[in-house]
Short mmCIF file of C-alpha atoms in Angstrom, two decimals:
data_model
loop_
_atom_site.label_atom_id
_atom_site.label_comp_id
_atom_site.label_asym_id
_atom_site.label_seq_id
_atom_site.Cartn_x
_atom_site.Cartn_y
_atom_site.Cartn_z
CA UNK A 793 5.25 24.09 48.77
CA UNK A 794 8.13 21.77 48.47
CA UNK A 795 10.29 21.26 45.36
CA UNK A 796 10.04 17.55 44.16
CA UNK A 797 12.13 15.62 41.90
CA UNK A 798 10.97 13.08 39.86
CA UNK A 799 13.14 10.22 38.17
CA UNK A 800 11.48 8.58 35.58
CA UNK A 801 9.47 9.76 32.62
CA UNK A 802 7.31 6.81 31.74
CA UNK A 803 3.19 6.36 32.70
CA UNK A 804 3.66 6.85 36.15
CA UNK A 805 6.31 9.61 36.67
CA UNK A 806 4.10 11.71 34.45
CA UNK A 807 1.33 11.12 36.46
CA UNK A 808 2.72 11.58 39.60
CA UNK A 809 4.60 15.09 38.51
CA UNK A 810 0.88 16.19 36.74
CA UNK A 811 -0.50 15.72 40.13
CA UNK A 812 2.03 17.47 42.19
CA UNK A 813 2.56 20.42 39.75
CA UNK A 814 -1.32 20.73 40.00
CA UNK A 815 -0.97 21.13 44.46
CA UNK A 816 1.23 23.77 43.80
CA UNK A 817 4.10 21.87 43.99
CA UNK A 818 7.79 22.43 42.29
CA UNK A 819 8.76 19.62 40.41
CA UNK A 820 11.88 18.40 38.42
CA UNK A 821 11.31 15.71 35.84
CA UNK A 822 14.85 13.81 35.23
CA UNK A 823 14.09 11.79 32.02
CA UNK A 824 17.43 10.52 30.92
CA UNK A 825 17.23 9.82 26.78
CA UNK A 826 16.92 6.19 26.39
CA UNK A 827 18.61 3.86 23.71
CA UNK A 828 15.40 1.29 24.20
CA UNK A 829 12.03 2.06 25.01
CA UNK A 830 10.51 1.25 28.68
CA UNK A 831 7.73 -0.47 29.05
CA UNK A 832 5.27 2.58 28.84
CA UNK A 833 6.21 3.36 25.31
CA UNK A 834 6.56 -0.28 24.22
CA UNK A 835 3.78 -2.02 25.72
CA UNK A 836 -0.01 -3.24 24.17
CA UNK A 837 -2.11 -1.03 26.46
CA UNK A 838 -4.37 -3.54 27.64
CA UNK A 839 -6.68 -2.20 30.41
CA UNK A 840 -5.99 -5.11 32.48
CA UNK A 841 -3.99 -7.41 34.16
CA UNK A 842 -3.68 -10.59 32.29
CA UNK A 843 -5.62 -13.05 33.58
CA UNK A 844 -6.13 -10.54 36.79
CA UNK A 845 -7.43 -13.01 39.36
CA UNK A 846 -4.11 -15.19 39.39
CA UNK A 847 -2.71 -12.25 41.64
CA UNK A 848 -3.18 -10.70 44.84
CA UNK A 849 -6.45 -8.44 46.07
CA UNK A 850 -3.32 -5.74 46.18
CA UNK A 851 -2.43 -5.60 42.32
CA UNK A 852 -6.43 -5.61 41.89
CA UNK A 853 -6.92 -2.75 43.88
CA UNK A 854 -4.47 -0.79 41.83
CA UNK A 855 -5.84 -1.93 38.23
CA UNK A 856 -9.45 -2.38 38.58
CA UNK A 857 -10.83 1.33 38.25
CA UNK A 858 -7.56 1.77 34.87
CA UNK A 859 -10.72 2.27 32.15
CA UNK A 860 -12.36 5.06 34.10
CA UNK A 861 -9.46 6.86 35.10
CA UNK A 862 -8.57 6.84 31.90
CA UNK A 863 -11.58 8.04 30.70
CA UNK A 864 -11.22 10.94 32.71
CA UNK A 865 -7.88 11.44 32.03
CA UNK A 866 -8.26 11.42 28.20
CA UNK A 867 -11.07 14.41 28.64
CA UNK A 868 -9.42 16.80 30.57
CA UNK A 869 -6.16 16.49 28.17
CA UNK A 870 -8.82 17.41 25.73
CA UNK A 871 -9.85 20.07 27.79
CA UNK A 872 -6.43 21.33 27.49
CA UNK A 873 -6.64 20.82 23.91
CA UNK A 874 -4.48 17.23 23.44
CA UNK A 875 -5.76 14.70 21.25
CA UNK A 876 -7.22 12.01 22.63
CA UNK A 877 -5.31 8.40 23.91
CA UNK A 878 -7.51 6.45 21.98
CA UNK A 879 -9.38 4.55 24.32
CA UNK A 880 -11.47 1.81 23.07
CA UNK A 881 -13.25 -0.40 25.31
CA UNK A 882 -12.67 -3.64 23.19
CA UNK A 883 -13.60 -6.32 25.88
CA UNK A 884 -10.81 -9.29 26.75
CA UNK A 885 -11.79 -12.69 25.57
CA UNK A 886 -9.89 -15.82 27.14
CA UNK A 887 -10.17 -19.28 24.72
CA UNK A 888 -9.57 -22.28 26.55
CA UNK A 889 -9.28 -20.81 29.88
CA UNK A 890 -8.79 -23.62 32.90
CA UNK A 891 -9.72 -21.92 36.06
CA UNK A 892 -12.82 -20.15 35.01
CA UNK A 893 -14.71 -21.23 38.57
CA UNK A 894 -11.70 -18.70 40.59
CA UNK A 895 -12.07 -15.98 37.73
CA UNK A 896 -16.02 -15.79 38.11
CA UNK A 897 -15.21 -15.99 42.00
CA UNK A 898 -12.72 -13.06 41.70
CA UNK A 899 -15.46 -10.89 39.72
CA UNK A 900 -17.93 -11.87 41.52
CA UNK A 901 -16.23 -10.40 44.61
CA UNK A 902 -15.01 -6.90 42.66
CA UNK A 903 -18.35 -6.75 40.86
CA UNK A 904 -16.42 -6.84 37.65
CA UNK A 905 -18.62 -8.45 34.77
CA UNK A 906 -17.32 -11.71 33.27
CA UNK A 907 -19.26 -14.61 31.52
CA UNK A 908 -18.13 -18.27 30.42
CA UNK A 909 -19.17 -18.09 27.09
CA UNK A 910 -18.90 -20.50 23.59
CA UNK A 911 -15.53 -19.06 21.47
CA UNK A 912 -17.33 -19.89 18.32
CA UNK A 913 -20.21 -18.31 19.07
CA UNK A 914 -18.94 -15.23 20.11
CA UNK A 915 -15.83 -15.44 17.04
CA UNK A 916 -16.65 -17.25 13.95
CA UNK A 917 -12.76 -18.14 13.99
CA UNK A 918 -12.55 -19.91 16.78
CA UNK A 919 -13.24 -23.61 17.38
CA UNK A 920 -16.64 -24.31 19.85
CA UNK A 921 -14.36 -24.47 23.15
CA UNK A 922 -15.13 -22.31 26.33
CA UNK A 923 -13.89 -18.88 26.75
CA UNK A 924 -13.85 -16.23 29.50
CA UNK A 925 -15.38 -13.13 28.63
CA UNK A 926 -14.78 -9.62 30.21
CA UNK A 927 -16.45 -7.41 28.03
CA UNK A 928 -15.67 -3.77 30.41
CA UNK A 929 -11.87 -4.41 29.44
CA UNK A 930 -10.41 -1.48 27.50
CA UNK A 931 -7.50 -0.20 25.53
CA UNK A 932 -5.78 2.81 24.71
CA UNK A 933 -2.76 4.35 22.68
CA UNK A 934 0.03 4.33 25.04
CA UNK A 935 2.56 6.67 22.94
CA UNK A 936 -0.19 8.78 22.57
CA UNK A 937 -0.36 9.27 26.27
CA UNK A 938 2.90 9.56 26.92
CA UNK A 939 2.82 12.48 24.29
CA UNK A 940 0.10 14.44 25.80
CA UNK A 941 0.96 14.09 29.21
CA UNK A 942 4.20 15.09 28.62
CA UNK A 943 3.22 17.90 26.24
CA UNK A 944 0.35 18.89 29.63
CA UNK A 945 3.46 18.43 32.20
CA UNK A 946 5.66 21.20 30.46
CA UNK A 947 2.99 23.22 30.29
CA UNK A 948 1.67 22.93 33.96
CA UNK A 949 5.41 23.89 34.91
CA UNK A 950 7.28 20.70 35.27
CA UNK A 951 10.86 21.23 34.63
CA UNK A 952 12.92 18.73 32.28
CA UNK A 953 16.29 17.55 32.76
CA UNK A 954 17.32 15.35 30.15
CA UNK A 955 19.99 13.49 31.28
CA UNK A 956 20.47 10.30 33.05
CA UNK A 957 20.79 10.26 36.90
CA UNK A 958 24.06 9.03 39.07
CA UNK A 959 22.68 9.07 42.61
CA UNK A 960 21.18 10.81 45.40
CA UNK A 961 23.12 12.08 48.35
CA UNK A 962 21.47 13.75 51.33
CA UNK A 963 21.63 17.36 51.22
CA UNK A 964 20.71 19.05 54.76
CA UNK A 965 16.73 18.30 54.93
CA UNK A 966 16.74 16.82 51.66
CA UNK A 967 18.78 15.16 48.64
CA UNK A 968 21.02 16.11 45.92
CA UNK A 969 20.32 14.56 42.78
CA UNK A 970 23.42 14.21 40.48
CA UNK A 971 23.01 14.24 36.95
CA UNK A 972 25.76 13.19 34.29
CA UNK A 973 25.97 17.18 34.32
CA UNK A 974 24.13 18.62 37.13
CA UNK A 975 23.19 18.56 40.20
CA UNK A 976 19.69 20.02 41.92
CA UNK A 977 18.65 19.81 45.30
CA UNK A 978 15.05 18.77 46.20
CA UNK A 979 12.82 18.37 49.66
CA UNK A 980 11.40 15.07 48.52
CA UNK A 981 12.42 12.54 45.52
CA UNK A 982 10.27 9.68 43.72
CA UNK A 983 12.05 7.36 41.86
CA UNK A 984 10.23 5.89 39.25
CA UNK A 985 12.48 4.75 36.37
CA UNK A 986 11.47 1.10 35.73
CA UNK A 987 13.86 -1.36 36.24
CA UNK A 988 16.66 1.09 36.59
CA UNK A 989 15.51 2.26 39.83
CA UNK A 990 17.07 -0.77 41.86
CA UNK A 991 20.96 0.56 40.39
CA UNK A 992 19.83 3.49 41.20
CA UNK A 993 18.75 3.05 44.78
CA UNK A 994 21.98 0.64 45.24
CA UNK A 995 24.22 2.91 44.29
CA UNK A 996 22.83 5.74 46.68
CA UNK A 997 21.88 4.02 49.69
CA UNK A 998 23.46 0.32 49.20
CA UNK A 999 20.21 -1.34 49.47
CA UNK A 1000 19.15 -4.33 46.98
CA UNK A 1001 15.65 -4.20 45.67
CA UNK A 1002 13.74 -7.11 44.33
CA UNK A 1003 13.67 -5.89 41.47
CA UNK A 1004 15.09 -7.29 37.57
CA UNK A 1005 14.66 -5.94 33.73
CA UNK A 1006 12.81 -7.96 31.74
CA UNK A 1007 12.98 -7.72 28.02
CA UNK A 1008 9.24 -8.11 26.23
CA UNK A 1009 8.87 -8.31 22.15
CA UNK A 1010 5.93 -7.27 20.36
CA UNK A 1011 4.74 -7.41 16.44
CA UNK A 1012 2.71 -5.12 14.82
CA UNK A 1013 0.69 -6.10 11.60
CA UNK A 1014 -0.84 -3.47 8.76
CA UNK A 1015 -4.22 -2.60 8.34
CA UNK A 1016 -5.97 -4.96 5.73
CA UNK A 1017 -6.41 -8.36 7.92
CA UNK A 1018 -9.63 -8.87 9.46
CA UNK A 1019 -9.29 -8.04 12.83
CA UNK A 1020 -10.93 -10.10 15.58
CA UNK A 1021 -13.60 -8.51 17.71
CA UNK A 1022 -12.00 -7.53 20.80
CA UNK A 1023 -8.78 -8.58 22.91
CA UNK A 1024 -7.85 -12.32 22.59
CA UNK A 1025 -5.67 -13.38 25.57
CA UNK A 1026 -4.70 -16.94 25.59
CA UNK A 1027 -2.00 -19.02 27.85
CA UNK A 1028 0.95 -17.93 25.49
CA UNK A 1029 0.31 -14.48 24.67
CA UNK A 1030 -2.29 -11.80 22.96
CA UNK A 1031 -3.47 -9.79 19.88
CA UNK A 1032 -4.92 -6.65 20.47
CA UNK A 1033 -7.26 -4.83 17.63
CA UNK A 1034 -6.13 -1.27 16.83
CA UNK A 1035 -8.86 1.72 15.78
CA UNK A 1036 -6.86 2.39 13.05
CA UNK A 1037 -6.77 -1.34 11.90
CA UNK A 1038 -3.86 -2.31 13.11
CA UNK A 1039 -3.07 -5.65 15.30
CA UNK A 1040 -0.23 -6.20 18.15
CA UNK A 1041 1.06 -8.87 18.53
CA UNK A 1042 2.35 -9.57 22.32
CA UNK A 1043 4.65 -11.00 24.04
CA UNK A 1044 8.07 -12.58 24.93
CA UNK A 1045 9.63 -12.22 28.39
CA UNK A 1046 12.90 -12.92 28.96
CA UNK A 1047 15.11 -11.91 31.92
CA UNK A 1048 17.80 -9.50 30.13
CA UNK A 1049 18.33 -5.43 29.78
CA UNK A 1050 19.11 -5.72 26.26
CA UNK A 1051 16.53 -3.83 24.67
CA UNK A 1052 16.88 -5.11 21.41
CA UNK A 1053 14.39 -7.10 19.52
CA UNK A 1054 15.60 -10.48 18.60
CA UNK A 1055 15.01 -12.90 15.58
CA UNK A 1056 14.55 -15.54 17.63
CA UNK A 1057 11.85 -13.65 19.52
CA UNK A 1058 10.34 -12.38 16.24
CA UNK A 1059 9.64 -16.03 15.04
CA UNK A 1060 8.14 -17.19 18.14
CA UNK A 1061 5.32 -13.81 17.56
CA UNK A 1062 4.62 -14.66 14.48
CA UNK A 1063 4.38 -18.44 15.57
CA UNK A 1064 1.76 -17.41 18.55
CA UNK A 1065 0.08 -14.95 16.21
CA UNK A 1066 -1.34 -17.55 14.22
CA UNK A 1067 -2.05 -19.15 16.84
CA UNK A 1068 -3.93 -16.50 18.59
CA UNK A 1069 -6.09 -15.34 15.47
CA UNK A 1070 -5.96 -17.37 11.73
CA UNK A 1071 -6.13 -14.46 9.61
CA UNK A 1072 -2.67 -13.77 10.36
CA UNK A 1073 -1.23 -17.66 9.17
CA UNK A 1074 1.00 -16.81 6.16
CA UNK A 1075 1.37 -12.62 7.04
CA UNK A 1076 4.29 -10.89 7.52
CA UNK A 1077 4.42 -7.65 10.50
CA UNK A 1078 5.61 -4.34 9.29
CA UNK A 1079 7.50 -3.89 13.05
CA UNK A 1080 8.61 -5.33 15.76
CA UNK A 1081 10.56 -3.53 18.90
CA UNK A 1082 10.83 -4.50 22.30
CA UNK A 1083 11.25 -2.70 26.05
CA UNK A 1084 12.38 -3.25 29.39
CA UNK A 1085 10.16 -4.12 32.09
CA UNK A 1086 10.38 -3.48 35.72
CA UNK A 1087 10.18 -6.89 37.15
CA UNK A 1088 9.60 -7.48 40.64
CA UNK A 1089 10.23 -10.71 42.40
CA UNK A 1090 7.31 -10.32 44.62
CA UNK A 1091 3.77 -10.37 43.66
CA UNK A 1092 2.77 -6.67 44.02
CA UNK A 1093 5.05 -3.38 43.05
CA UNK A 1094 6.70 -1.44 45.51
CA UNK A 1095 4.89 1.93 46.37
CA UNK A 1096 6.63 2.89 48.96
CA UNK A 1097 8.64 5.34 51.30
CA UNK A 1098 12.66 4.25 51.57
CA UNK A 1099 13.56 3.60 55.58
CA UNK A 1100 16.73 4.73 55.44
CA UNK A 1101 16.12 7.72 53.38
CA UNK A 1102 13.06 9.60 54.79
CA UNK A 1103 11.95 11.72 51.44
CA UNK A 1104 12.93 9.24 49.41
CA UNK A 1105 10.13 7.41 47.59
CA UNK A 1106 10.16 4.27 45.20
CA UNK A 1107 7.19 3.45 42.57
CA UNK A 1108 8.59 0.59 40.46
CA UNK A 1109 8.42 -3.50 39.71
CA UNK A 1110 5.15 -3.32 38.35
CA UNK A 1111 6.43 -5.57 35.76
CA UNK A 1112 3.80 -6.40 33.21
CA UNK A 1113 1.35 -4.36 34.87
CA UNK A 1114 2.43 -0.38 34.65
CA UNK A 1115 0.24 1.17 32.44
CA UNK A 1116 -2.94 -0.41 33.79
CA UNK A 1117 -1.74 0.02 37.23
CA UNK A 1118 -0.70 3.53 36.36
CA UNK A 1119 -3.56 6.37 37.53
CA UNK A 1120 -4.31 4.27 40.80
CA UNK A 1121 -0.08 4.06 41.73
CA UNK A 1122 0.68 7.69 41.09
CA UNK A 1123 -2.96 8.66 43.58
CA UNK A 1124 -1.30 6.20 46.05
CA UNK A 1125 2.75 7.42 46.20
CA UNK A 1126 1.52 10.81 45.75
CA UNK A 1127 -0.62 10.95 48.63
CA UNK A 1128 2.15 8.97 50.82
CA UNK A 1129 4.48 12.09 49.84
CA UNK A 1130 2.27 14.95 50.50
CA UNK A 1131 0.64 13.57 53.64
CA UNK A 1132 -2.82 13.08 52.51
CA UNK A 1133 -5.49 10.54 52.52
CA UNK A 1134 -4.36 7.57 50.97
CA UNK A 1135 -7.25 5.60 48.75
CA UNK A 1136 -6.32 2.33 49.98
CA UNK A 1137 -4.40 0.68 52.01
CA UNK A 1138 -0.46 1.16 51.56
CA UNK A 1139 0.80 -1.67 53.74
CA UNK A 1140 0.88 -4.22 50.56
CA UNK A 1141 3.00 -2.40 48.79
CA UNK A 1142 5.49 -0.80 51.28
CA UNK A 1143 9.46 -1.62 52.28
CA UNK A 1144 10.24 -3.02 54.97
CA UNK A 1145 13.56 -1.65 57.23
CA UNK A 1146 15.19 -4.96 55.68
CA UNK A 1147 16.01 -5.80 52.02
CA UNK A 1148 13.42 -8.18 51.76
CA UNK A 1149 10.38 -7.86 48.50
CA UNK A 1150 7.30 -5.95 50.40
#
C-alpha cells in the first residue's frame, strides 16, 4: 500500500486520512498548530449550502447527501466509542426569500423537500411575509467532530506531525514534504489546508491558484433566550439553535488572513442578530471568534489532481461550504488517488494544465 501524506487537519483532511488508513494505507497527517481557527473549527455547521440553488449542479452534488453521511458517520464513531457530533435535524427557514420559483425548481429536480410557507405561521416572531422552508436541513457540533475524528484517526494509525509545512519537492517516484523540522517522503500527497494551500502549492511548483482567505465572525449567545424553531437564514446572515440552548450568530466575510475577531465586525452580529430573531434585541453574546475560509474565485472547489505534479492532489476553496461539502469531497479526492470508482463526475472540479479556476 502506498504511504500518503496529508496536509491539513480540518473536516476534510480527517476524512480523507480516516478513509485511507481504513484501505490499508500509510498515512502522515501534517497539522501545523494554528494561531486562528480554520473554518472547520469556527464555522455554524449548517447542513447546507446557503441558499443552495444560487450555485452550480456541481457544489449540489457534493452537499446534498451532508445529513446522511453524517448520520452514519456519527454512529460508527459511536461504535468506536466517541460521543456523538450532535446532529440535529433543525430544518432551514428563509423569511423574505425573492427567488422562491428557482429554489422549488432546484428541489424539485434533486427531490429535496421545500415548501413556500407563511413566516408567522410557522414562527410566532415573525411578521406574515413568505418564507422558504426546507425542513430535511440539519446541524451538527463541528468541534465535536473534529475531536472524535481526530481522536478515531490516531487510533486507526494516522501519524501526526505537528508542525507547519514549507514545500514539496519531488523525491524519485514521489515527494518530500519539508516541515519547519522534518522532512518525510511519501508516494502520493493531498493538500488540504484551507486557504493556505495556494502558498503552499506556489511555493512548490510556482503555480497560482484561485484561491483567497476570507475572514468570517460569528457570536454566540447563552442559554436562557427563547430560541427560534429551527435555522433562520435570511439575505444578511443566520442564527442557528443549539441542543444545549445556545444560539450562533453568523456571519461577516471579509477578504483578509487576519484571524482576529474585530469590534467592528462584532457590532454588525449583534446588529443582524436582532434582526434575524427579536429575542435577542437588547442581549449581549458571551463569545465571539472568527476563522479563515478557503475562498475560491470560481464557483465550485478544486478536487483535483496537480498537472505538473502527478501524486500531487489539491482539496481546497470550498469557501463557505467545507463542512457540508465535507463526507462527499474526501469520497471524491480519495477515490481520484487510489484509482477507484469515482461517485460522480470529477470534471467540475478538476485543474486544468493552465492556471486558470476549474
Amino acid at each position: 500500500m502506498a504511504e500518503i501524506g496529508i496536509v491539513g487537519a480540518g473536516i476534510l483532511g480527517l476524512l480523507s486520512a480516516r478513509r485511507l488508513a481504513a484501505q490499508g494505507h500509510q498515512v502522515t497527517l501534517w497539522s501545523a498548530p494554528q494561531r486562528h481557527p480554520p473554518a472547520s473549527w469556527a464555522g455554524g455547521g449548517i447542513l447546507s449550502a446557503l441558499f443552495p440553488w444560487r450555485y452550480p449542479d456541481a457544489l449540489t452534488r457534493l452537499t446534498r447527501h451532508a445529513l446522511a453521511d453524517y448520520q452514519q458517520l456519527s454512529a460508527a464513531l459511536a461504535q468506536e466509542g466517541w460521543p456523538g457530533l450532535e446532529l440535529v435535524e433543525s430544518g432551514l427557514l428563509m423569511p423574505g426569500v425573492a427567488d422562491t420559483a428557482t429554489a422549488l425548481s432546484w428541489a424539485a429536480r434533486w427531490d429535496l423537500a421545500a415548501r413556500v410557507v407563511s413566516a408567522a405561521e410557522h414562527c410566532g416572531r415573525f411578521h406574515d411575509e413568505h418564507a422558504l422552508w426546507i425542513p430535511s436541513v440539519g446541524q451538527l457540533r463541528n468541534p465535536r467532530a473534529l475531536k472524535a475524528l481526530a481522536a478515531s484517526s490516531r487510533r486507526a494509525g494516522v501519524h501526526t506531525v505537528d508542525e507547519p509545512v514549507q514545500r514539496f519537492v519531488a523525491a524519485g517516484a514521489g515527494w518530500a514534504v519539508q516541515g519547519a523540522q522534518q522532512s518525510r517522503r511519501v508516494d502520493q500527497l493531498l493538500l488540504c489546508s484551507g486557504a493556505g494551500t495556494a502558498g503552499l502549492v506556489q511555493r512548490s511548483t510556482g503555480r497560482q491558484l484561485p484561491l483567497f482567505p476570507a475572514r468570517g465572525e460569528m457570536l454566540c449567545y447563552a442559554p436562557g433566550i427563547e430560541p427560534p424553531p429551527c435555522i433562520i437564514l435570511r439575505e444578511q446572515g443566520y442564527v442557528i439553535p443549539r441542543a444545549d440552548g445556545t444560539l450562533l450568530v453568523g456571519s461577516t466575510l471579509t477578504e483578509s488572513a487576519d484571524g482576529r475577531p474585530t469590534a467592528g465586525g462584532g457590532r454588525v452580529l449583534q446588529e443582524l442578530a436582532e434582526t434575524l430573531w427579536p429575542p435577542l434585541a437588547g442581549r449581549l453574546p458571551f463569545a465571539q471568534w472568527a476563522g479563515i475560509r478557503p475562498g475560491c474565485r470560481a464557483s465550485v472547489p478544486i478536487l483535483s489532481e496537480l498537472p505538473e505534479a502527478p501524486g500531487v492532489f489539491i482539496a481546497s476553496g470550498h469557501f463557505r461550504n467545507g463542512l457540508v461539502a465535507a463526507p462527499a469531497s474526501a469520497a471524491l479526492i480519495t477515490a481520484l488517488m487510489t484509482g477507484t470508482a469515482a461517485p460522480f463526475d470529477p470534471a467540475p472540479y478538476a485543474l486544468s494544465s493552465s492556471s486558470s479556476p476549474p
